[in-house]
Amino acid sequence: MKIKFLILTFFICFSGVLFSQEEEVQFEANASKKKLGVNERLRVEFSMNKDGDNFVPPSFEGFRVLMGPNQSVSHSWVNGKRSFSKSYSYVLTPLSKGNYTIQQAKVEIEGNTYKTTPIKIEVTEAVNDPNAPPSADDIADDNLHLVAEVSNGSPYLNEAVSVVYKLYVSPSINVSNFLPKANPTYNNFWSQDIKVTRFQVENGLYEGKQYRYVVLKRVVLYPQKTGSLEIEPLSLDVTVDVPTNRRDVFGGRLFTQTNKTVTAGQRIIKVKPLPEAGKPAGFTGAVGQFDFDVITSKSDLKANESLTAKIQVTGKGNLKLFNLPKLTLPSSLEVYEPEHEENVSTNLSGMSGKISDNYTIVPQFKGKYPIPGVAFSYFDPKEEKYKTVTSQQSLINVYEGPSSAAVANEATRDSDAINKQPIATLGDQFRFIKLDTNLYAKEASVFFGSILYYILLLVPLLLIPIAILIGKKRAAMAGDVVGNRVRKANKLAKKYLSEAKRNLGNKEAFYESLERALHNYLRAKLKLVTSEFSKEKISELLLSKNVEKQGVDNFIALLKSCELARYSPSTTAEMQSDYNKAAEVISLIDKQFKS
């Protein structure tokens, strides 16, 4: 019995060794948890018991890869048995709530392709773990805020509302970059962006705590519809540097980087309708605080001369969003279609400036023509009531021209009545055929001895000394090398200054021609050559010529502006301003310059 037991034990052990030598290939995927909160992390490991190549991970759809792949390999011998393990691990964070599937990973082992089994993951609401240290995302969430500040949440229809988008950043973190993901659309609003030229960091309070903030966007809105209007949120993808508890070899704090999407949040503006009580009949939608007037260019003129009547509104409000009242004039005056003009600027408080309609009026007959007062109505949102401004009546006096019987009763007749007017002859019209003659004898004129004869005889004699003087003057000018150079430089300066005016709107060409004009002007006034053009030399010479220091500083500043403007963006208004400054500086130096 003992011998049989020993033989059986031997065969069992031998078969176990053979089985271990033919171990099957295993390639598995394991997740640290199958259910986690949206603010938690997930560790996924792909392991194999034999060495493989060409490992292909899944796409991890619905997750962001924070770390990985981290590879580890281990070999071990236990009781004469060899074991091998190789793994690839990833640390993930979910992007949002929902049910997700980590798809199959692939690897090649001994010429065959193996795949893992998909893993289903459920992502729930954020969880609270008081024992877990806050992650970089948690720290960023608590210290990074995008806010949309609305000036008025309950405006009237067509009343200005400003929206300022600010990014608040706690002093404990840093922002290295941000990109807009979704810009808001302002449906049912008339909108005007106010350009932010550069991002300036300022200090302020957010929820009672000290923060740094940057103004990202400013916009002025005029609601065009009543009721609850929605302003879509602004979203940013922000790269945040979060400090860790680790330090470098010099003792400095080490930072870890994470990406966060911040949103300003949806804002609802409740727009109130304009009151119906007391609304004037001629109200056209003007909302704000305005002044109104009708201005005529002249009050006394002749027939067929023209004058201009300007209907003008100035103030602060929705200047571009309403129509001006019409000008009503007597039918004896010829009136052309008005020309509309706007000079309006927009800031955070809304539009301000003036708009006008310019009417060209041409009287045809002599007489006195009244221009009746014009009424303009608007709604003042501060006082919450309508106001009407009426212009004063004015009188046009046409003191010379043909008469018209209709002019006398123009003010009293009914507007629908038709008055016959007698035919009035003007200078260019046909006249009736004259029946009475006025004939006279035509005498033959004698040229010899006439006034024209003596004029033609004496004029050549008078021209001889004039020609001699002109010749001497031209010879003197030709010998004056310095004077010729001055005159030539003056002509060039005028040429280039006019060329700069023609190039308004073309930045490069404008500032090149403007700088050439300034240089030629200096050569003309200071008798300099190009090699002597240094700003210190120019300042010294101009001061020695009794030019005031303010004028010299303005000239040097203009030269610097021409040099810098080539490498920075410039608007047409800035170019026009530099052109005006150049003309003023040259005029000022000419008045003060003493040779």
C-alpha positions in Angstrom: 0.0 0.0 0.0 2.8 2.4 0.8 4.5 1.7 -2.5 1.2 2.4 -4.4 0.7 5.7 -2.5 4.2 6.9 -3.3 3.8 6.1 -7.0 0.4 8.0 -7.1 1.9 11.0 -5.4 4.8 11.1 -8.0 2.4 11.0 -10.9 0.3 13.8 -9.4 3.3 16.1 -8.9 4.7 15.3 -12.4 1.4 16.1 -14.0 1.3 19.5 -12.1 4.7 20.4 -13.4 3.6 19.6 -17.0 0.5 21.7 -16.5 2.4 24.7 -15.2 4.7 24.6 -18.2 1.7 24.9 -20.5 0.0 27.8 -18.6 -2.6 29.6 -20.7 -2.2 33.3 -21.8 -4.2 35.7 -19.7 -4.8 39.4 -20.7 -7.3 41.2 -18.4 -8.6 44.6 -17.6 -9.4 45.7 -14.1 -10.9 48.9 -12.7 -10.4 50.2 -9.2 -14.2 50.8 -8.9 -17.3 50.3 -11.1 -19.2 53.2 -9.7 -17.7 56.6 -8.8 -18.6 60.2 -8.4 -18.0 62.8 -11.1 -15.3 64.3 -8.9 -13.4 61.1 -8.2 -10.6 59.3 -10.0 -10.5 55.9 -11.6 -7.5 53.6 -12.0 -7.6 51.1 -14.9 -5.0 48.4 -15.2 -4.4 46.0 -18.2 -2.3 43.0 -17.1 -0.9 39.9 -18.9 0.9 36.9 -17.7 3.3 36.6 -20.7 5.3 39.3 -22.4 3.5 41.0 -25.3 4.1 43.7 -27.9 2.2 46.4 -29.7 -0.1 47.2 -26.8 -3.1 49.4 -28.0 -5.2 51.0 -25.3 -8.9 51.9 -25.7 -10.0 55.5 -26.4 -11.4 56.1 -22.9 -14.4 57.9 -24.3 -16.1 60.0 -21.6 -12.9 60.2 -19.5 -9.8 62.4 -19.4 -6.5 60.7 -18.9 -4.7 62.3 -16.0 -1.7 59.9 -15.8 -0.5 57.0 -17.9 0.4 54.7 -19.3 2.5 53.5 -16.4 4.2 50.2 -17.2 5.4 47.6 -14.7 7.1 44.2 -15.2 7.8 41.5 -12.6 9.5 38.1 -12.6 9.4 35.6 -9.7 10.3 31.9 -8.9 8.3 30.2 -6.3 9.0 26.5 -5.5 10.8 26.1 -8.8 7.8 27.7 -10.7 8.4 30.8 -12.8 5.8 33.5 -12.9 5.7 36.6 -15.1 3.5 39.7 -15.0 3.3 42.8 -17.1 0.8 45.6 -16.8 -0.2 49.0 -18.2 -2.1 51.4 -15.8 -4.0 54.7 -16.3 -5.5 57.2 -14.0 -8.8 58.7 -15.4 -11.3 61.3 -14.3 -14.9 61.4 -15.8 -16.0 64.3 -17.8 -19.7 64.2 -16.8 -22.3 61.9 -15.2 -23.6 58.9 -17.1 -22.9 55.3 -17.9 -19.7 54.6 -19.9 -17.9 51.6 -21.2 -14.1 51.2 -21.3 -13.6 49.4 -24.6 -11.2 46.6 -25.4 -7.4 46.9 -25.3 -5.3 44.9 -27.7 -1.8 43.2 -27.4 0.2 40.7 -29.4 1.6 37.7 -27.5 3.6 35.0 -29.3 2.2 36.1 -32.7 -1.5 36.1 -31.6 -3.7 39.1 -30.8 -5.5 39.2 -27.5 -8.3 41.5 -26.3 -9.7 42.4 -22.9 -13.3 42.3 -21.9 -15.1 45.8 -21.9 -15.7 47.3 -18.4 -18.9 49.2 -17.7 -18.6 52.2 -15.4 -21.3 54.3 -13.7 -20.5 57.9 -13.0 -22.8 59.6 -10.4 -23.1 62.9 -8.7 -20.0 64.4 -7.0 -19.3 62.7 -3.7 -17.9 64.1 -0.4 -15.0 62.3 1.0 -13.7 64.3 4.1 -10.7 62.0 4.5 -9.5 62.3 0.9 -7.1 65.2 0.1 -8.5 67.7 -2.4 -7.5 67.0 -5.9 -6.1 69.7 -8.3 -9.6 69.9 -9.9 -11.2 70.4 -6.6 -8.8 73.2 -5.7 -9.3 74.8 -9.2 -13.1 74.6 -8.7 -12.9 76.5 -5.4 -10.5 79.2 -6.6 -11.6 79.9 -10.2 -14.9 81.7 -11.1 -16.2 83.3 -14.3 -18.8 85.9 -13.5 -21.1 87.9 -15.8 -22.0 91.3 -14.1 -25.2 92.8 -15.5 -25.8 96.5 -14.8 -29.6 96.3 -14.8 -31.6 93.1 -14.6 -35.0 94.8 -15.2 -34.6 97.5 -17.9 -37.3 99.1 -20.1 -37.6 98.2 -23.7 -34.6 99.9 -25.6 -32.9 100.9 -22.4 -29.1 100.2 -22.2 -27.8 97.2 -20.2 -24.1 96.5 -19.9 -22.6 93.1 -19.3 -19.0 92.7 -18.1 -17.4 89.2 -18.0 -14.8 88.9 -15.3 -12.5 85.9 -14.5 -11.8 85.8 -10.8 -8.6 83.9 -9.8 -7.6 83.2 -6.2 -4.0 84.2 -5.2 -3.3 80.5 -4.3 -3.5 79.3 -8.0 -2.2 80.6 -11.3 -3.8 80.7 -14.8 -1.4 80.1 -17.7 -3.8 80.1 -20.6 -7.5 80.3 -21.5 -9.5 79.8 -24.7 -13.2 80.6 -25.3 -15.3 77.5 -25.9 -18.7 79.1 -26.4 -19.4 82.8 -27.0 -22.8 84.0 -26.1 -25.4 85.1 -28.7 -27.6 88.0 -27.9 -30.9 87.1 -29.5 -33.6 89.8 -29.2 -30.9 92.4 -28.3 -29.2 95.1 -30.3 -25.6 94.5 -29.1 -22.4 96.5 -29.3 -19.0 95.0 -28.2 -16.6 97.3 -26.4 -13.2 96.2 -27.3 -10.8 95.1 -24.5 -7.4 96.2 -25.8 -5.4 94.3 -23.2 -6.0 92.1 -20.2 -5.2 94.0 -17.0 -5.0 92.2 -13.7 -6.8 94.0 -10.8 -7.6 93.2 -7.2 -11.2 92.8 -6.0 -13.5 90.9 -3.6 -15.6 87.9 -4.6 -18.0 86.5 -2.0 -16.1 88.4 0.6 -12.7 87.0 -0.3 -9.7 88.7 -1.9 -9.2 87.7 -5.6 -7.4 88.8 -8.7 -9.6 89.4 -11.7 -9.4 90.2 -15.4 -12.1 91.8 -17.6 -12.4 89.5 -20.6 -15.4 91.0 -22.5 -17.6 94.0 -22.3 -20.9 94.4 -24.2 -23.7 96.9 -24.3 -27.2 95.5 -25.0 -30.5 97.2 -26.0 -33.4 94.8 -25.5 -35.7 94.8 -28.6 -38.4 92.6 -27.0 -40.3 92.6 -23.7 -40.5 89.7 -21.3 -37.9 87.4 -19.9 -34.9 87.4 -22.3 -32.0 84.9 -22.0 -28.4 85.7 -22.3 -26.4 82.6 -23.1 -23.4 81.9 -20.9 -19.8 82.4 -21.9 -17.6 79.3 -21.5 -13.8 79.2 -21.2 -11.3 76.3 -21.2 -8.8 77.4 -18.6 -5.3 75.9 -17.9 -4.7 76.1 -14.2 -1.5 75.7 -12.2 -2.3 74.3 -8.8 0.3 74.1 -6.0 1.2 70.8 -4.5 2.9 69.7 -1.2 6.1 68.9 -3.0 9.1 71.2 -3.4 12.0 71.3 -5.7 15.7 71.1 -4.7 15.7 74.8 -4.0 12.7 74.7 -1.7 10.3 76.2 -4.2 6.7 74.9 -4.4 6.0 72.5 -7.3 2.8 73.0 -9.3 0.6 70.5 -11.1 -1.4 71.6 -14.2 -5.1 70.8 -14.9 -7.7 72.0 -17.3 -11.0 73.4 -16.2 -14.1 74.5 -18.1 -15.7 77.5 -16.4 -19.0 79.1 -17.3 -20.5 82.5 -16.5 -23.9 81.0 -16.0 -27.1 81.7 -17.8 -28.6 85.2 -17.1 -32.3 86.2 -17.5 -33.2 89.8 -18.0 -36.8 90.8 -17.4 -37.6 93.6 -19.9 -40.4 95.9 -19.0 -42.7 97.4 -21.7 -42.9 101.1 -22.1 -46.0 102.4 -20.4 -49.0 103.1 -22.7 -50.4 105.8 -20.4 -49.3 109.2 -21.6 -47.5 107.9 -24.8 -47.4 110.9 -27.3 -48.8 110.4 -30.7 -45.4 111.1 -32.4 -43.4 108.8 -30.3 -40.9 106.7 -32.4 -39.1 104.6 -29.8 -36.5 107.0 -28.3 -35.5 106.0 -24.8 -32.9 108.0 -22.8 -32.2 111.6 -22.0 -32.1 113.9 -25.0 -32.0 117.6 -26.2 -33.8 118.5 -29.4 -33.6 121.5 -31.8 -34.1 122.6 -35.4 -31.3 124.8 -36.7 -31.3 126.8 -39.9 -28.1 127.9 -41.6 -29.6 131.3 -42.6 -32.8 133.3 -42.2 -32.4 135.9 -45.0 -31.6 134.9 -48.6 -32.6 135.5 -52.2 -34.8 133.3 -54.4 -33.1 130.2 -55.8 -30.5 130.4 -53.1 -30.3 127.4 -50.7 -30.3 127.0 -47.0 -30.0 124.0 -44.6 -32.5 123.1 -41.9 -31.0 120.6 -39.4 -33.2 118.5 -37.1 -30.8 117.4 -34.4 -31.0 115.2 -31.3 -28.2 115.1 -28.8 -27.9 113.2 -25.5 -27.6 109.7 -24.2 -29.8 106.7 -25.2 -30.7 104.5 -28.1 -29.6 107.1 -30.7 -29.3 104.6 -33.5 -32.6 102.9 -32.9 -35.3 105.5 -33.6 -36.4 107.8 -36.4 -36.2 111.6 -36.2 -39.4 113.6 -36.8 -40.1 115.0 -40.3 -39.9 118.6 -41.2 -43.1 120.1 -42.6 -42.7 123.2 -44.8 -44.9 125.3 -47.1 -45.3 124.0 -50.6 -43.7 127.1 -52.1 -40.3 125.9 -50.8 -38.5 123.2 -52.7 -37.2 120.6 -50.2 -34.8 117.8 -50.9 -34.5 114.4 -49.2 -32.7 114.8 -45.9 -29.1 113.6 -45.4 -28.7 111.6 -42.2 -25.6 112.1 -40.0 -24.4 110.3 -36.9 -21.7 111.1 -34.4 -22.3 108.4 -31.7 -19.9 106.7 -29.3 -20.6 103.7 -27.1 -19.3 102.9 -23.7 -20.5 100.8 -20.7 -23.3 103.3 -19.9 -24.7 103.1 -23.5 -24.7 105.3 -26.6 -24.1 109.0 -26.4 -23.6 111.7 -29.0 -25.8 113.3 -31.6 -27.8 112.4 -34.8 -29.3 114.8 -37.3 -31.3 115.0 -40.6 -30.1 117.8 -42.8 -32.7 119.2 -45.2 -31.7 121.4 -48.2 -34.3 124.1 -48.9 -34.5 126.3 -52.0 -37.2 129.1 -52.1 -38.6 129.9 -55.5 -40.4 133.2 -54.8 -40.0 136.3 -52.7 -41.8 136.4 -49.4 -41.7 135.3 -45.7 -42.0 131.6 -45.0 -42.6 130.2 -41.5 -40.8 127.0 -40.4 -43.3 125.6 -37.8 -42.1 124.1 -34.6 -41.3 120.4 -34.6 -42.1 118.1 -31.7 -39.8 115.3 -30.5 -41.0 112.8 -27.9 -38.9 110.3 -25.8 -39.2 108.2 -22.8 -36.9 108.9 -19.8 -36.3 105.6 -17.9 -34.8 107.4 -14.9 -38.0 109.5 -14.3 -40.2 106.7 -15.9 -42.2 109.1 -17.9 -42.6 110.5 -21.5 -41.2 113.9 -22.4 -41.9 116.1 -25.4 -39.6 118.9 -26.7 -40.8 121.3 -29.3 -38.5 123.5 -31.3 -39.1 127.2 -31.7 -40.8 128.5 -34.9 -38.5 130.3 -37.2 -39.1 132.6 -40.3 -37.3 132.5 -43.6 -37.2 135.9 -45.3 -36.7 135.8 -49.1 -36.0 139.4 -49.8 -35.3 139.3 -53.6 -37.0 137.3 -56.3 -40.2 136.9 -58.3 -43.4 137.4 -56.4 -46.2 134.8 -56.0 -49.7 135.5 -55.0 -49.9 132.1 -53.3 -47.2 133.2 -50.8 -49.5 135.8 -49.3 -52.2 133.3 -48.3 -49.9 130.3 -47.8 -50.4 130.4 -44.0 -54.2 130.7 -44.1 -55.3 128.4 -46.9 -56.3 124.8 -46.3 -53.5 122.3 -47.0 -55.7 120.4 -49.5 -56.7 123.6 -51.5 -55.0 124.3 -54.8 -54.2 128.0 -55.6 -53.5 129.1 -59.1 -50.3 131.1 -59.4 -49.5 133.6 -62.1 -46.7 132.9 -64.4 -43.5 134.4 -63.1 -40.6 135.0 -65.4 -37.2 134.0 -64.1 -33.8 134.7 -65.7 -33.5 131.5 -67.7 -37.1 131.1 -68.8 -38.6 132.1 -72.2 -40.2 135.5 -72.5 -43.0 136.6 -74.7 -42.2 138.0 -78.2 -41.7 141.8 -78.1 -43.9 143.7 -80.6 -42.2 147.1 -80.1 -38.8 147.6 -81.8 -35.8 149.6 -80.6 -33.5 150.0 -83.6 -30.4 152.1 -83.7 -27.7 152.8 -86.3 -24.5 150.7 -86.2 -21.4 152.8 -86.6 -18.1 151.4 -87.9 -15.3 151.7 -85.4 -11.8 152.9 -86.4 -8.9 151.0 -84.8 -6.1 153.6 -85.5 -6.0 156.1 -82.6 -8.4 154.1 -80.4 -7.7 153.2 -76.8 -7.0 149.6 -77.8 -4.4 150.8 -80.3 -2.4 152.7 -77.6 -2.7 149.9 -75.1 -1.2 147.4 -77.6 1.5 150.0 -78.4 2.6 150.7 -74.9 2.3 147.3 -73.2 5.4 145.7 -74.9 7.5 148.7 -73.7 6.3 148.2 -70.1 7.0 144.4 -70.3 10.7 145.0 -71.1 11.8 146.2 -67.5 9.5 143.6 -65.9 11.3 140.9 -67.9 14.7 142.2 -66.9 13.7 142.2 -63.2 12.4 138.6 -63.5 15.6 137.5 -65.2 17.8 139.0 -62.5 15.6 137.4 -59.8 15.8 134.0 -61.4 19.6 134.3 -61.8 19.9 135.2 -58.1 17.7 132.3 -57.1 19.8 130.0 -59.3 23.0 131.1 -57.5 21.4 130.7 -54.0 22.2 127.0 -53.4 21.1 127.0 -49.8 17.9 128.9 -50.6 17.1 126.5 -53.4 17.6 123.6 -51.1 15.3 125.2 -48.5 12.6 125.8 -51.1 13.0 122.3 -52.5 12.7 120.8 -49.0 9.6 123.0 -48.4 8.0 121.7 -51.6 8.8 118.1 -50.6 7.4 118.6 -47.2 4.1 119.9 -48.6 4.1 117.1 -51.2 4.7 114.3 -48.6 2.2 115.9 -46.2 -0.5 115.9 -48.9 0.6 112.3 -49.8 0.1 111.3 -46.1 -3.4 112.8 -46.3 -4.2 110.7 -49.4 -2.9 107.6 -47.6 -5.2 107.9 -44.6 -6.5 104.4 -43.9 -3.3 102.7 -45.2 -1.1 102.5 -42.1 2.3 101.7 -43.7 2.1 104.2 -46.5 0.6 106.9 -44.3 3.3 106.8 -41.6 6.2 106.5 -44.1 5.0 109.6 -46.0 4.3 111.5 -42.8 7.8 110.8 -41.5 9.3 111.9 -44.8 7.4 115.2 -44.6 8.7 115.9 -41.1 12.3 115.2 -42.1 12.1 117.4 -45.2 10.6 120.1 -43.1 13.6 119.9 -40.7 16.0 120.1 -43.5 14.3 123.2 -44.8 14.2 125.0 -41.4 17.4 123.8 -39.8 19.6 123.3 -42.9 20.4 119.8 -41.9 21.5 116.8 -43.9 20.2 113.2 -43.3 23.2 112.1 -41.2 22.5 114.9 -38.7 19.0 113.6 -37.9 19.2 112.6 -34.2 16.5 113.6 -31.8 18.9 115.2 -29.4 20.4 117.3 -32.2 16.9 118.3 -33.4 15.9 119.4 -29.9 19.0 121.4 -29.4 18.7 123.3 -32.7 15.0 124.0 -32.3 15.5 125.4 -28.8 18.4 127.6 -30.0 15.9 129.0 -32.6 13.6 130.2 -29.8 11.1 127.4 -30.3 9.2 126.7 -27.1 10.0 123.4 -25.3 6.4 122.2 -25.6 6.6 122.6 -29.4 9.9 120.7 -29.5 8.6 117.9 -27.3 5.5 117.6 -29.5 7.7 117.3 -32.7 9.9 114.6 -31.1 6.8 112.7 -29.8 5.4 112.8 -33.3 8.5 111.3 -34.8 8.5 108.6 -32.2 4.8 107.9 -32.9 5.6 107.5 -36.6 8.3 104.9 -35.7 6.1 102.9 -33.3 3.0 103.0 -35.4 4.6 100.8 -38.1 4.7 97.9 -35.6 1.4 98.3 -33.8 -2.2 98.4 -35.0 -3.7 101.8 -35.8 -7.2 103.0 -36.7 -8.1 105.6 -39.3 -9.1 107.9 -36.4 -5.6 107.6 -34.9 -4.0 108.3 -38.3 -6.2 111.4 -38.7 -5.2 112.5 -35.2 -1.4 112.1 -36.0 -1.9 114.1 -39.3 -3.6 116.9 -37.5 -0.8 116.9 -34.9 1.8 117.2 -37.6 0.0 120.2 -39.2 -0.3 121.9 -35.8 3.3 121.3 -34.8 4.7 122.6 -38.2 2.5 125.7 -37.9 3.6 126.3 -34.3 7.3 126.0 -35.1 6.9 128.3 -38.1 5.4 131.0 -35.8 8.2 130.7 -33.2 11.2 130.0 -35.4 13.8 132.7 -35.6 16.6 132.4 -38.1 
